[in-house]
Amino acid sequence: MNKIAVAKGDGIGPEIMDAVLTIFNAAKVPLEYDFVDMGKWVFDKGFNNGMTTQAQETIENLGILFKGPMETPKGKGVKSINVTARKTWNTYANKRTFQTLHGVDTVFSKAGIPIDVTIVRENIEDTYGGIEHMLTHDVALSRRFITRPGSAQVIRYAFEMAKKKGTKRITCGHKANIMKITDGLFLEVFYEIAKEYPELKADDVIVDDLCMKLVTRPDLFDVVVLTNLQGDIVSDLCAGLIGGLGFAPSANVGDHISIFEAVHGTAPDIAGKNLANPTALLLSGIGMLQHLGLMEAASSIENALLYTLESGVHTGDFGDKSKPSLSTTEFAQAIINNFGKKPQHNPRIDITDFETSCTVVSLDNNAMMESHDAIVEKIVGVDMFIESNVQPDQLAKKCLRHAGVKFKLVNISNRGTQVWPTGSKFTNLVNQYNARFESIDGEPLNQQDIIGLYVSLSGDFKICSLELLNMWGDKPSYSLAQGQ
Ligand code: NAI
Protein backbone atom coordinates (compact mmCIF):
# COMPACT_ATOMS: atom_id res chain seq x y z
CA MET A 1 0.00 0.00 0.00
CA ASN A 2 1.25 3.52 -0.86
CA LYS A 3 2.21 5.69 2.08
CA ILE A 4 2.03 9.49 1.90
CA ALA A 5 2.97 12.32 4.27
CA VAL A 6 0.08 14.44 5.56
CA ALA A 7 0.34 17.87 7.20
CA LYS A 8 -2.98 19.17 8.44
CA GLY A 9 -1.88 22.82 8.46
CA ASP A 10 -3.18 25.85 10.34
CA GLY A 11 -6.55 27.63 10.67
CA ILE A 12 -9.23 25.63 8.85
CA GLY A 13 -6.53 23.13 7.76
CA PRO A 14 -7.20 20.42 10.37
CA GLU A 15 -11.01 20.65 9.86
CA ILE A 16 -10.91 20.27 6.08
CA MET A 17 -8.12 17.66 6.16
CA ASP A 18 -10.11 15.55 8.67
CA ALA A 19 -13.18 15.85 6.41
CA VAL A 20 -11.21 14.72 3.34
CA LEU A 21 -9.51 11.81 5.12
CA THR A 22 -12.91 10.70 6.49
CA ILE A 23 -14.14 10.57 2.87
CA PHE A 24 -10.97 8.71 1.79
CA ASN A 25 -11.38 6.16 4.60
CA ALA A 26 -15.07 5.63 3.80
CA ALA A 27 -14.07 5.01 0.16
CA LYS A 28 -11.42 2.54 1.35
CA VAL A 29 -8.66 4.42 -0.48
CA PRO A 30 -5.60 2.16 -0.31
CA LEU A 31 -3.28 4.72 1.31
CA GLU A 32 -1.44 4.91 4.61
CA TYR A 33 -0.78 8.28 6.21
CA ASP A 34 2.30 9.52 8.03
CA PHE A 35 1.26 12.72 9.82
CA VAL A 36 4.10 15.24 9.92
CA ASP A 37 4.73 18.35 12.02
CA MET A 38 4.57 21.33 9.69
CA GLY A 39 2.94 24.77 9.87
CA LYS A 40 2.93 28.05 11.74
CA TRP A 41 2.77 26.21 15.07
CA VAL A 42 6.02 24.42 14.20
CA PHE A 43 7.58 27.70 13.11
CA ASP A 44 6.60 29.15 16.51
CA LYS A 45 8.60 26.37 18.18
CA GLY A 46 11.75 27.71 16.50
CA PHE A 47 11.85 25.75 13.20
CA ASN A 48 12.50 28.52 10.65
CA ASN A 49 11.25 26.60 7.61
CA GLY A 50 8.03 25.63 9.41
CA MET A 51 8.77 21.91 9.63
CA THR A 52 10.70 19.62 11.95
CA THR A 53 13.79 17.78 10.67
CA GLN A 54 11.84 14.55 11.02
CA ALA A 55 8.96 15.95 8.93
CA GLN A 56 11.43 16.92 6.19
CA GLU A 57 12.99 13.43 6.25
CA THR A 58 9.59 11.71 6.10
CA ILE A 59 8.41 13.85 3.15
CA GLU A 60 11.69 13.29 1.27
CA ASN A 61 11.40 9.53 1.87
CA LEU A 62 7.76 9.23 0.83
CA GLY A 63 7.77 11.67 -2.10
CA ILE A 64 4.17 12.84 -1.65
CA LEU A 65 2.90 15.54 0.72
CA PHE A 66 -0.83 16.14 1.12
CA LYS A 67 -1.14 19.40 3.00
CA GLY A 68 -3.67 21.78 4.49
CA PRO A 69 -3.13 25.54 4.23
CA MET A 70 -0.40 27.09 6.38
CA GLU A 71 -0.25 30.56 7.81
CA THR A 72 2.63 32.77 6.75
CA PRO A 73 4.09 34.25 9.95
CA LYS A 74 3.81 38.02 9.86
CA GLY A 75 6.98 40.07 10.09
CA LYS A 76 9.84 41.24 7.98
CA GLY A 77 12.22 38.61 6.69
CA VAL A 78 9.91 35.67 7.46
CA LYS A 79 9.37 33.53 4.37
CA SER A 80 6.15 31.65 3.55
CA ILE A 81 6.27 28.01 4.68
CA ASN A 82 4.28 27.03 1.57
CA VAL A 83 6.66 28.75 -0.85
CA THR A 84 9.71 27.37 1.00
CA ALA A 85 8.37 23.81 0.69
CA ARG A 86 7.65 24.20 -3.04
CA LYS A 87 11.11 25.64 -3.72
CA THR A 88 13.15 23.33 -1.48
CA TRP A 89 11.80 20.23 -3.21
CA ASN A 90 11.81 21.69 -6.72
CA THR A 91 8.09 21.16 -7.33
CA TYR A 92 8.49 23.20 -10.47
CA ALA A 93 4.99 22.90 -11.93
CA ASN A 94 1.96 24.23 -10.11
CA LYS A 95 -1.05 22.76 -11.85
CA ARG A 96 -4.46 24.24 -11.09
CA THR A 97 -7.53 22.90 -12.84
CA PHE A 98 -10.68 25.01 -13.05
CA GLN A 99 -13.84 23.28 -14.24
CA THR A 100 -17.49 24.22 -14.21
CA LEU A 101 -19.11 22.48 -11.24
CA HIS A 102 -22.87 22.00 -11.55
CA GLY A 103 -24.53 23.26 -8.38
CA VAL A 104 -22.02 26.07 -8.04
CA ASP A 105 -23.66 29.03 -9.76
CA THR A 106 -21.51 31.52 -11.64
CA VAL A 107 -22.23 34.02 -14.42
CA PHE A 108 -20.79 31.50 -16.88
CA SER A 109 -22.77 28.50 -15.65
CA LYS A 110 -25.92 30.63 -15.88
CA ALA A 111 -24.98 31.65 -19.44
CA GLY A 112 -24.31 28.01 -20.39
CA ILE A 113 -20.60 28.64 -21.06
CA PRO A 114 -18.58 25.63 -19.88
CA ILE A 115 -15.14 26.17 -18.37
CA ASP A 116 -12.31 23.67 -18.33
CA VAL A 117 -9.02 25.53 -18.02
CA THR A 118 -5.78 24.22 -16.54
CA ILE A 119 -3.25 26.81 -15.44
CA VAL A 120 0.33 25.57 -15.18
CA ARG A 121 2.34 28.07 -13.19
CA GLU A 122 6.12 27.99 -12.85
CA ASN A 123 6.64 27.43 -9.15
CA ILE A 124 10.25 28.15 -8.20
CA GLU A 125 11.63 31.21 -9.96
CA ASP A 126 10.59 34.76 -10.81
CA THR A 127 10.16 37.29 -8.00
CA TYR A 128 9.32 34.35 -5.70
CA GLY A 129 13.06 33.93 -5.19
CA GLY A 130 12.37 36.70 -2.69
CA ILE A 131 15.81 38.21 -3.37
CA GLU A 132 15.20 41.83 -2.43
CA HIS A 133 17.39 44.69 -1.27
CA MET A 134 16.99 48.32 -0.28
CA LEU A 135 19.60 50.02 -2.49
CA THR A 136 19.07 53.41 -0.89
CA HIS A 137 16.55 54.51 1.74
CA ASP A 138 14.18 55.27 -1.13
CA VAL A 139 14.88 52.48 -3.58
CA ALA A 140 13.96 48.81 -3.23
CA LEU A 141 15.12 46.22 -5.75
CA SER A 142 13.68 42.76 -6.44
CA ARG A 143 15.65 40.30 -8.54
CA ARG A 144 13.55 38.35 -10.98
CA PHE A 145 15.20 35.13 -12.08
CA ILE A 146 13.85 33.35 -15.15
CA THR A 147 16.16 30.52 -16.20
CA ARG A 148 16.30 28.42 -19.36
CA PRO A 149 16.32 25.01 -17.58
CA GLY A 150 13.72 26.13 -15.02
CA SER A 151 11.41 27.35 -17.80
CA ALA A 152 12.01 24.17 -19.82
CA GLN A 153 11.02 21.93 -16.87
CA VAL A 154 7.62 23.54 -16.35
CA ILE A 155 6.86 24.10 -20.05
CA ARG A 156 7.69 20.50 -20.92
CA TYR A 157 5.43 19.34 -18.07
CA ALA A 158 2.60 21.51 -19.46
CA PHE A 159 3.00 20.09 -22.99
CA GLU A 160 3.13 16.49 -21.72
CA MET A 161 0.08 17.04 -19.55
CA ALA A 162 -1.86 18.70 -22.38
CA LYS A 163 -0.97 15.87 -24.77
CA LYS A 164 -1.95 13.10 -22.36
CA LYS A 165 -5.13 14.91 -21.38
CA GLY A 166 -6.05 15.17 -25.06
CA THR A 167 -6.43 18.95 -25.12
CA LYS A 168 -6.04 20.79 -28.40
CA ARG A 169 -4.58 24.14 -27.44
CA ILE A 170 -1.72 25.24 -25.21
CA THR A 171 -1.10 28.93 -24.59
CA CYS A 172 1.84 30.78 -23.10
CA GLY A 173 0.84 33.86 -21.07
CA HIS A 174 3.64 36.44 -20.75
CA LYS A 175 4.70 40.06 -20.76
CA ALA A 176 7.58 39.70 -23.20
CA ASN A 177 6.70 43.02 -24.86
CA ILE A 178 7.97 44.79 -21.71
CA MET A 179 10.24 42.22 -20.01
CA LYS A 180 12.01 41.33 -23.22
CA ILE A 181 14.84 39.37 -21.67
CA THR A 182 13.13 37.49 -18.81
CA ASP A 183 9.67 36.80 -20.26
CA GLY A 184 11.33 36.76 -23.68
CA LEU A 185 13.39 33.75 -22.56
CA PHE A 186 10.30 31.97 -21.19
CA LEU A 187 8.47 32.53 -24.48
CA GLU A 188 11.48 31.43 -26.55
CA VAL A 189 11.71 28.15 -24.58
CA PHE A 190 7.93 27.67 -25.00
CA TYR A 191 8.19 27.78 -28.80
CA GLU A 192 11.35 25.62 -28.81
CA ILE A 193 9.49 22.87 -26.92
CA ALA A 194 6.31 23.39 -28.98
CA LYS A 195 8.19 22.05 -32.02
CA GLU A 196 8.28 18.62 -30.32
CA TYR A 197 4.44 18.57 -30.04
CA PRO A 198 3.11 19.32 -33.54
CA GLU A 199 -0.28 17.80 -32.62
CA LEU A 200 -0.95 20.66 -30.18
CA LYS A 201 -1.88 24.18 -31.25
CA ALA A 202 0.66 26.32 -29.39
CA ASP A 203 0.15 30.07 -29.19
CA ASP A 204 0.88 32.98 -26.88
CA VAL A 205 -1.06 35.87 -25.39
CA ILE A 206 0.19 38.92 -23.48
CA VAL A 207 -0.95 38.46 -19.90
CA ASP A 208 -3.19 41.55 -19.63
CA ASP A 209 -4.99 40.54 -22.83
CA LEU A 210 -5.19 36.98 -21.45
CA CYS A 211 -7.02 38.26 -18.35
CA MET A 212 -9.51 40.14 -20.49
CA LYS A 213 -10.07 37.10 -22.72
CA LEU A 214 -10.42 34.74 -19.75
CA VAL A 215 -13.23 36.80 -18.23
CA THR A 216 -15.06 37.14 -21.56
CA ARG A 217 -14.46 33.77 -23.31
CA PRO A 218 -12.89 31.31 -20.82
CA ASP A 219 -14.17 28.42 -22.93
CA LEU A 220 -11.57 29.25 -25.61
CA PHE A 221 -8.66 28.19 -23.40
CA ASP A 222 -7.44 24.68 -22.53
CA VAL A 223 -3.98 24.76 -20.94
CA VAL A 224 -2.18 28.00 -20.12
CA VAL A 225 1.43 28.08 -18.92
CA LEU A 226 2.86 31.15 -17.19
CA THR A 227 5.74 32.40 -15.08
CA ASN A 228 5.29 32.34 -11.31
CA LEU A 229 3.78 35.71 -10.34
CA GLN A 230 1.62 36.08 -13.45
CA GLY A 231 0.49 32.46 -13.00
CA ASP A 232 -0.45 33.15 -9.39
CA ILE A 233 -2.64 36.11 -10.34
CA VAL A 234 -4.22 34.46 -13.38
CA SER A 235 -5.04 31.29 -11.45
CA ASP A 236 -6.91 33.24 -8.77
CA LEU A 237 -8.78 34.98 -11.57
CA CYS A 238 -9.74 31.53 -12.90
CA ALA A 239 -10.84 30.45 -9.40
CA GLY A 240 -13.28 33.38 -9.52
CA LEU A 241 -14.66 32.15 -12.86
CA ILE A 242 -15.74 28.79 -11.45
CA GLY A 243 -17.13 29.95 -8.10
CA GLY A 244 -14.26 31.02 -5.86
CA LEU A 245 -11.31 29.74 -3.89
CA GLY A 246 -13.41 27.03 -2.21
CA PHE A 247 -13.31 25.08 -5.52
CA ALA A 248 -9.71 25.58 -6.64
CA PRO A 249 -7.39 22.57 -6.26
CA SER A 250 -3.65 22.61 -6.81
CA ALA A 251 -0.82 20.16 -7.42
CA ASN A 252 2.82 21.16 -7.05
CA VAL A 253 4.58 18.61 -9.19
CA GLY A 254 8.29 17.82 -9.21
CA ASP A 255 10.41 14.95 -10.49
CA HIS A 256 10.83 13.40 -7.03
CA ILE A 257 8.44 15.10 -4.62
CA SER A 258 4.93 16.44 -5.24
CA ILE A 259 2.70 18.49 -2.96
CA PHE A 260 -1.10 18.51 -3.17
CA GLU A 261 -3.02 21.35 -1.51
CA ALA A 262 -5.96 23.72 -1.98
CA VAL A 263 -5.29 27.14 -3.50
CA HIS A 264 -6.96 28.95 -0.59
CA GLY A 265 -5.36 29.89 2.72
CA THR A 266 -6.10 29.23 6.38
CA ALA A 267 -9.32 31.33 6.45
CA PRO A 268 -8.71 32.61 9.99
CA ASP A 269 -12.15 34.29 10.04
CA ILE A 270 -13.95 30.92 10.05
CA ALA A 271 -11.29 28.65 11.60
CA GLY A 272 -12.44 26.29 14.35
CA LYS A 273 -16.14 26.84 13.53
CA ASN A 274 -16.78 23.74 11.38
CA LEU A 275 -17.93 26.05 8.56
CA ALA A 276 -15.18 25.62 5.96
CA ASN A 277 -15.81 24.17 2.52
CA PRO A 278 -13.53 21.13 2.04
CA THR A 279 -14.17 20.87 -1.74
CA ALA A 280 -10.88 22.45 -2.92
CA LEU A 281 -8.81 20.17 -0.68
CA LEU A 282 -10.92 17.18 -1.72
CA LEU A 283 -10.37 18.01 -5.41
CA SER A 284 -6.62 18.33 -4.69
CA GLY A 285 -6.78 14.92 -2.99
CA ILE A 286 -8.57 13.45 -6.02
CA GLY A 287 -5.77 14.85 -8.22
CA MET A 288 -3.27 13.17 -5.89
CA LEU A 289 -5.06 9.81 -6.20
CA GLN A 290 -4.89 10.16 -10.01
CA HIS A 291 -1.21 11.02 -9.73
CA LEU A 292 -0.69 7.84 -7.74
CA GLY A 293 -2.60 5.83 -10.31
CA LEU A 294 -5.53 5.17 -7.92
CA MET A 295 -8.02 5.98 -10.66
CA GLU A 296 -10.97 3.95 -9.41
CA ALA A 297 -10.95 5.57 -5.97
CA ALA A 298 -10.43 8.99 -7.58
CA SER A 299 -13.38 8.69 -9.95
CA SER A 300 -15.79 7.20 -7.40
CA ILE A 301 -15.08 10.00 -4.89
CA GLU A 302 -15.27 12.65 -7.62
CA ASN A 303 -18.60 11.32 -8.86
CA ALA A 304 -20.01 11.41 -5.31
CA LEU A 305 -18.74 14.99 -4.89
CA LEU A 306 -20.22 16.12 -8.24
CA TYR A 307 -23.54 14.42 -7.43
CA THR A 308 -23.62 16.13 -4.01
CA LEU A 309 -22.95 19.56 -5.51
CA GLU A 310 -25.55 19.01 -8.25
CA SER A 311 -28.19 18.13 -5.68
CA GLY A 312 -27.84 21.59 -4.12
CA VAL A 313 -26.02 20.54 -0.95
CA HIS A 314 -23.67 23.30 0.12
CA THR A 315 -21.55 24.86 2.85
CA GLY A 316 -22.07 28.50 3.87
CA ASP A 317 -19.72 30.04 1.31
CA PHE A 318 -21.73 29.08 -1.81
CA GLY A 319 -24.99 27.71 -3.13
CA ASP A 320 -28.66 28.51 -2.74
CA LYS A 321 -28.98 30.74 0.32
CA SER A 322 -32.67 29.80 0.69
CA LYS A 323 -31.58 26.27 1.58
CA PRO A 324 -29.78 25.72 4.91
CA SER A 325 -26.03 25.27 4.63
CA LEU A 326 -24.18 22.27 6.03
CA SER A 327 -21.19 22.25 8.35
CA THR A 328 -17.84 20.87 7.15
CA THR A 329 -18.47 17.49 8.77
CA GLU A 330 -22.07 17.27 7.51
CA PHE A 331 -20.92 18.13 3.99
CA ALA A 332 -18.30 15.35 4.11
CA GLN A 333 -20.97 12.90 5.34
CA ALA A 334 -23.33 13.95 2.49
CA ILE A 335 -20.59 13.03 -0.01
CA ILE A 336 -20.06 9.66 1.70
CA ASN A 337 -23.83 9.02 1.57
CA ASN A 338 -23.68 9.58 -2.21
CA PHE A 339 -20.99 7.00 -2.94
CA GLY A 340 -22.00 4.93 -5.96
CA LYS A 341 -24.21 7.66 -7.46
CA LYS A 342 -23.41 9.18 -10.84
CA PRO A 343 -23.80 12.92 -11.47
CA GLN A 344 -25.90 14.08 -14.41
CA HIS A 345 -23.13 16.36 -15.64
CA ASN A 346 -19.48 15.47 -16.30
CA PRO A 347 -19.48 12.01 -14.69
CA ARG A 348 -15.92 10.85 -14.21
CA ILE A 349 -14.82 7.62 -15.79
CA ASP A 350 -12.03 5.37 -14.74
CA ILE A 351 -9.36 6.54 -17.21
CA THR A 352 -5.73 5.60 -17.36
CA ASP A 353 -3.32 7.72 -15.42
CA PHE A 354 -2.17 10.81 -17.29
CA GLU A 355 0.24 12.09 -14.69
CA THR A 356 3.87 11.27 -14.20
CA SER A 357 4.15 9.11 -11.11
CA CYS A 358 6.64 10.01 -8.41
CA THR A 359 9.44 7.57 -8.01
CA VAL A 360 10.96 7.73 -4.57
CA VAL A 361 14.71 8.09 -4.80
CA SER A 362 17.50 9.17 -2.53
CA LEU A 363 19.85 11.75 -3.99
CA ASP A 364 23.57 12.15 -3.24
CA ASN A 365 23.92 15.57 -4.82
CA ASN A 366 21.85 18.54 -5.91
CA ALA A 367 21.08 18.38 -9.64
CA MET A 368 22.88 21.05 -11.68
CA MET A 369 20.51 21.96 -14.51
CA GLU A 370 22.93 23.56 -16.94
CA SER A 371 21.92 24.06 -20.54
CA HIS A 372 25.02 23.85 -22.69
CA ASP A 373 25.41 26.78 -24.99
CA ALA A 374 28.52 27.04 -27.14
CA ILE A 375 28.13 30.77 -27.83
CA VAL A 376 31.25 32.92 -27.22
CA GLU A 377 30.80 35.37 -24.38
CA LYS A 378 32.57 38.69 -23.87
CA ILE A 379 32.23 41.52 -21.38
CA VAL A 380 31.67 44.82 -23.19
CA GLY A 381 30.70 47.10 -20.30
CA VAL A 382 29.06 47.52 -16.94
CA ASP A 383 25.99 49.12 -15.39
CA MET A 384 26.99 50.91 -12.18
CA PHE A 385 24.04 51.59 -9.87
CA ILE A 386 25.08 54.73 -8.03
CA GLU A 387 23.46 56.49 -5.07
CA SER A 388 23.29 60.23 -5.79
CA ASN A 389 20.83 63.11 -5.50
CA VAL A 390 22.54 65.52 -7.89
CA GLN A 391 21.19 66.43 -11.35
CA PRO A 392 22.13 64.10 -14.27
CA ASP A 393 24.56 66.60 -15.87
CA GLN A 394 26.52 66.97 -12.65
CA LEU A 395 26.60 63.22 -12.15
CA ALA A 396 27.79 62.69 -15.75
CA LYS A 397 30.63 65.20 -15.24
CA LYS A 398 31.89 63.24 -12.24
CA CYS A 399 31.44 59.85 -13.93
CA LEU A 400 33.34 60.99 -17.02
CA ARG A 401 36.35 61.75 -14.81
CA HIS A 402 36.51 58.07 -13.85
CA ALA A 403 36.02 56.53 -17.30
CA GLY A 404 39.79 56.42 -17.95
CA VAL A 405 41.24 54.93 -21.12
CA LYS A 406 39.17 51.76 -21.26
CA PHE A 407 35.61 52.99 -20.74
CA LYS A 408 33.21 55.51 -22.21
CA LEU A 409 30.11 56.71 -20.36
CA VAL A 410 27.28 55.77 -22.72
CA ASN A 411 24.23 56.96 -20.86
CA ILE A 412 22.69 57.52 -17.44
CA SER A 413 19.20 56.37 -16.57
CA ASN A 414 16.96 56.72 -13.55
CA ARG A 415 14.32 54.05 -12.87
CA GLY A 416 15.03 52.72 -16.38
CA THR A 417 14.49 56.01 -18.24
CA GLN A 418 17.43 57.72 -19.92
CA VAL A 419 18.22 61.12 -18.38
CA TRP A 420 21.68 61.76 -19.92
CA PRO A 421 23.02 62.58 -22.52
CA THR A 422 19.46 63.41 -23.57
CA GLY A 423 16.28 63.27 -21.56
CA SER A 424 13.46 65.43 -20.25
CA LYS A 425 13.21 67.74 -17.25
CA PHE A 426 9.76 66.19 -16.73
CA THR A 427 11.27 62.84 -15.73
CA ASN A 428 11.11 62.61 -11.93
CA LEU A 429 14.25 61.28 -10.28
CA VAL A 430 15.05 59.10 -7.29
CA ASN A 431 18.42 59.05 -5.57
CA GLN A 432 19.74 56.09 -7.51
CA TYR A 433 21.08 56.22 -11.06
CA ASN A 434 22.35 53.63 -13.47
CA ALA A 435 25.54 54.83 -15.19
CA ARG A 436 26.27 52.62 -18.20
CA PHE A 437 29.94 52.32 -19.15
CA GLU A 438 31.06 50.47 -22.27
CA SER A 439 34.52 49.63 -23.58
CA ILE A 440 35.88 52.44 -25.74
CA ASP A 441 36.54 50.51 -28.93
CA GLY A 442 34.30 47.49 -28.42
CA GLU A 443 37.34 45.52 -27.21
CA PRO A 444 36.49 42.83 -24.67
CA LEU A 445 36.96 43.80 -21.03
CA ASN A 446 37.85 41.58 -18.12
CA GLN A 447 36.63 41.53 -14.53
CA GLN A 448 39.75 43.35 -13.33
CA ASP A 449 38.86 46.29 -15.64
CA ILE A 450 35.41 46.43 -14.06
CA ILE A 451 36.85 46.30 -10.53
CA GLY A 452 39.28 49.09 -11.49
CA LEU A 453 36.35 51.27 -12.55
CA TYR A 454 34.44 50.33 -9.37
CA VAL A 455 37.37 51.34 -7.17
CA SER A 456 37.81 54.63 -9.00
CA LEU A 457 34.08 55.54 -8.86
CA SER A 458 33.83 54.55 -5.22
CA GLY A 459 36.11 57.50 -4.39
CA ASP A 460 33.19 59.77 -5.30
CA PHE A 461 30.04 57.66 -4.88
CA LYS A 462 28.36 54.81 -3.05
CA ILE A 463 27.89 52.09 -5.66
CA CYS A 464 24.83 50.10 -4.65
CA SER A 465 25.20 47.31 -7.16
CA LEU A 466 26.64 46.50 -10.57
CA GLU A 467 25.76 44.30 -13.53
CA LEU A 468 28.12 43.18 -16.27
CA LEU A 469 27.16 43.89 -19.88
CA ASN A 470 27.86 40.69 -21.81
CA MET A 471 27.65 39.89 -25.50
CA TRP A 472 26.62 36.31 -26.35
CA GLY A 473 27.99 36.04 -29.86
CA ASP A 474 26.56 39.15 -31.56
CA LYS A 475 23.58 39.36 -29.20
CA PRO A 476 23.58 41.73 -26.18
CA SER A 477 22.54 40.02 -22.94
CA TYR A 478 21.12 43.24 -21.47
CA SER A 479 18.25 45.64 -22.03
CA LEU A 480 18.43 49.22 -23.25
CA ALA A 481 17.14 52.11 -21.16
CA GLN A 482 13.82 53.71 -22.19
CA GLY A 483 14.84 56.36 -24.73
CA GLN A 484 18.33 54.95 -25.35
P1 NAI B 1 -7.76 32.81 2.61
O1 NAI B 1 -7.81 32.01 1.36
O2 NAI B 1 -7.39 32.09 3.84
O3 NAI B 1 -9.20 33.49 2.86
C1 NAI B 1 -9.81 34.40 1.93
C2 NAI B 1 -11.34 34.37 2.13
O4 NAI B 1 -11.85 33.15 1.59
C3 NAI B 1 -11.77 34.42 3.60
O5 NAI B 1 -12.96 35.16 3.68
C4 NAI B 1 -12.05 32.96 3.93
O6 NAI B 1 -13.01 32.77 4.93
C5 NAI B 1 -12.54 32.40 2.58
N1 NAI B 1 -12.19 30.99 2.43
C6 NAI B 1 -10.96 30.48 2.12
N2 NAI B 1 -11.01 29.15 2.08
C7 NAI B 1 -12.28 28.79 2.36
C8 NAI B 1 -12.94 27.54 2.47
N3 NAI B 1 -12.32 26.38 2.27
N4 NAI B 1 -14.26 27.54 2.82
C9 NAI B 1 -14.91 28.70 2.99
N5 NAI B 1 -14.35 29.92 2.90
C10 NAI B 1 -13.04 29.96 2.58
O7 NAI B 1 -6.76 34.02 2.34
P2 NAI B 1 -6.07 35.05 3.35
O8 NAI B 1 -7.06 35.49 4.38
O9 NAI B 1 -5.45 36.07 2.48
O10 NAI B 1 -4.89 34.26 4.03
C11 NAI B 1 -4.95 33.71 5.36
C12 NAI B 1 -3.63 32.98 5.64
O11 NAI B 1 -3.49 31.88 4.75
C13 NAI B 1 -2.38 33.85 5.48
O12 NAI B 1 -1.48 33.57 6.54
C14 NAI B 1 -1.79 33.36 4.16
O13 NAI B 1 -0.40 33.53 4.12
C15 NAI B 1 -2.16 31.89 4.19
N6 NAI B 1 -2.24 31.26 2.86
C16 NAI B 1 -1.78 29.99 2.76
C17 NAI B 1 -1.86 29.32 1.55
C18 NAI B 1 -1.36 27.92 1.49
O14 NAI B 1 -1.15 27.29 2.50
N7 NAI B 1 -1.15 27.37 0.30
C19 NAI B 1 -2.41 29.97 0.35
C20 NAI B 1 -2.93 31.30 0.59
C21 NAI B 1 -2.83 31.91 1.80
Short mmCIF file of N, CA and C in Angstrom, two decimals, residues 5 7 21 52 79 124 195 199 202 229 268 274 304 306 411 414 420 453 463 472:
data_model
loop_
_atom_site.label_atom_id
_atom_site.label_comp_id
_atom_site.label_asym_id
_atom_site.label_seq_id
_atom_site.Cartn_x
_atom_site.Cartn_y
_atom_site.Cartn_z
N ALA A 5 2.86 11.43 3.11
CA ALA A 5 2.97 12.32 4.27
C ALA A 5 1.77 13.28 4.26
N ALA A 7 0.21 16.77 6.23
CA ALA A 7 0.34 17.87 7.20
C ALA A 7 -1.00 18.60 7.23
N LEU A 21 -10.01 13.16 4.78
CA LEU A 21 -9.51 11.81 5.12
C LEU A 21 -10.67 10.90 5.56
N THR A 52 9.65 20.25 11.16
CA THR A 52 10.70 19.62 11.95
C THR A 52 11.63 18.85 11.00
N LYS A 79 9.82 34.05 5.66
CA LYS A 79 9.37 33.53 4.37
C LYS A 79 8.14 32.63 4.56
N ILE A 124 9.02 28.00 -8.98
CA ILE A 124 10.25 28.15 -8.20
C ILE A 124 10.87 29.54 -8.37
N LYS A 195 7.83 22.76 -30.78
CA LYS A 195 8.19 22.05 -32.02
C LYS A 195 8.13 20.53 -31.84
N GLU A 199 1.16 18.08 -32.70
CA GLU A 199 -0.28 17.80 -32.62
C GLU A 199 -1.03 18.82 -31.78
N ALA A 202 -0.03 25.50 -30.39
CA ALA A 202 0.66 26.32 -29.39
C ALA A 202 0.60 27.78 -29.81
N LEU A 229 4.67 34.66 -10.86
CA LEU A 229 3.78 35.71 -10.34
C LEU A 229 2.55 35.88 -11.23
N PRO A 268 -8.65 32.43 8.53
CA PRO A 268 -8.71 32.61 9.99
C PRO A 268 -10.07 33.08 10.49
N ASN A 274 -16.16 24.83 12.16
CA ASN A 274 -16.78 23.74 11.38
C ASN A 274 -17.63 24.28 10.23
N ALA A 304 -19.18 11.14 -6.49
CA ALA A 304 -20.01 11.41 -5.31
C ALA A 304 -20.00 12.91 -5.00
N LEU A 306 -19.48 15.41 -7.20
CA LEU A 306 -20.22 16.12 -8.24
C LEU A 306 -21.73 15.93 -8.04
N ASN A 411 25.45 56.26 -21.24
CA ASN A 411 24.23 56.96 -20.86
C ASN A 411 24.00 56.81 -19.36
N ASN A 414 17.51 56.68 -14.90
CA ASN A 414 16.96 56.72 -13.55
C ASN A 414 15.63 55.98 -13.61
N TRP A 420 20.46 61.17 -19.36
CA TRP A 420 21.68 61.76 -19.92
C TRP A 420 22.23 60.81 -20.97
N LEU A 453 37.32 50.18 -12.43
CA LEU A 453 36.35 51.27 -12.55
C LEU A 453 35.57 51.44 -11.24
N ILE A 463 28.42 52.93 -4.57
CA ILE A 463 27.89 52.09 -5.66
C ILE A 463 27.05 51.00 -5.01
N TRP A 472 26.62 37.74 -26.02
CA TRP A 472 26.62 36.31 -26.35
C TRP A 472 26.68 36.24 -27.86
#
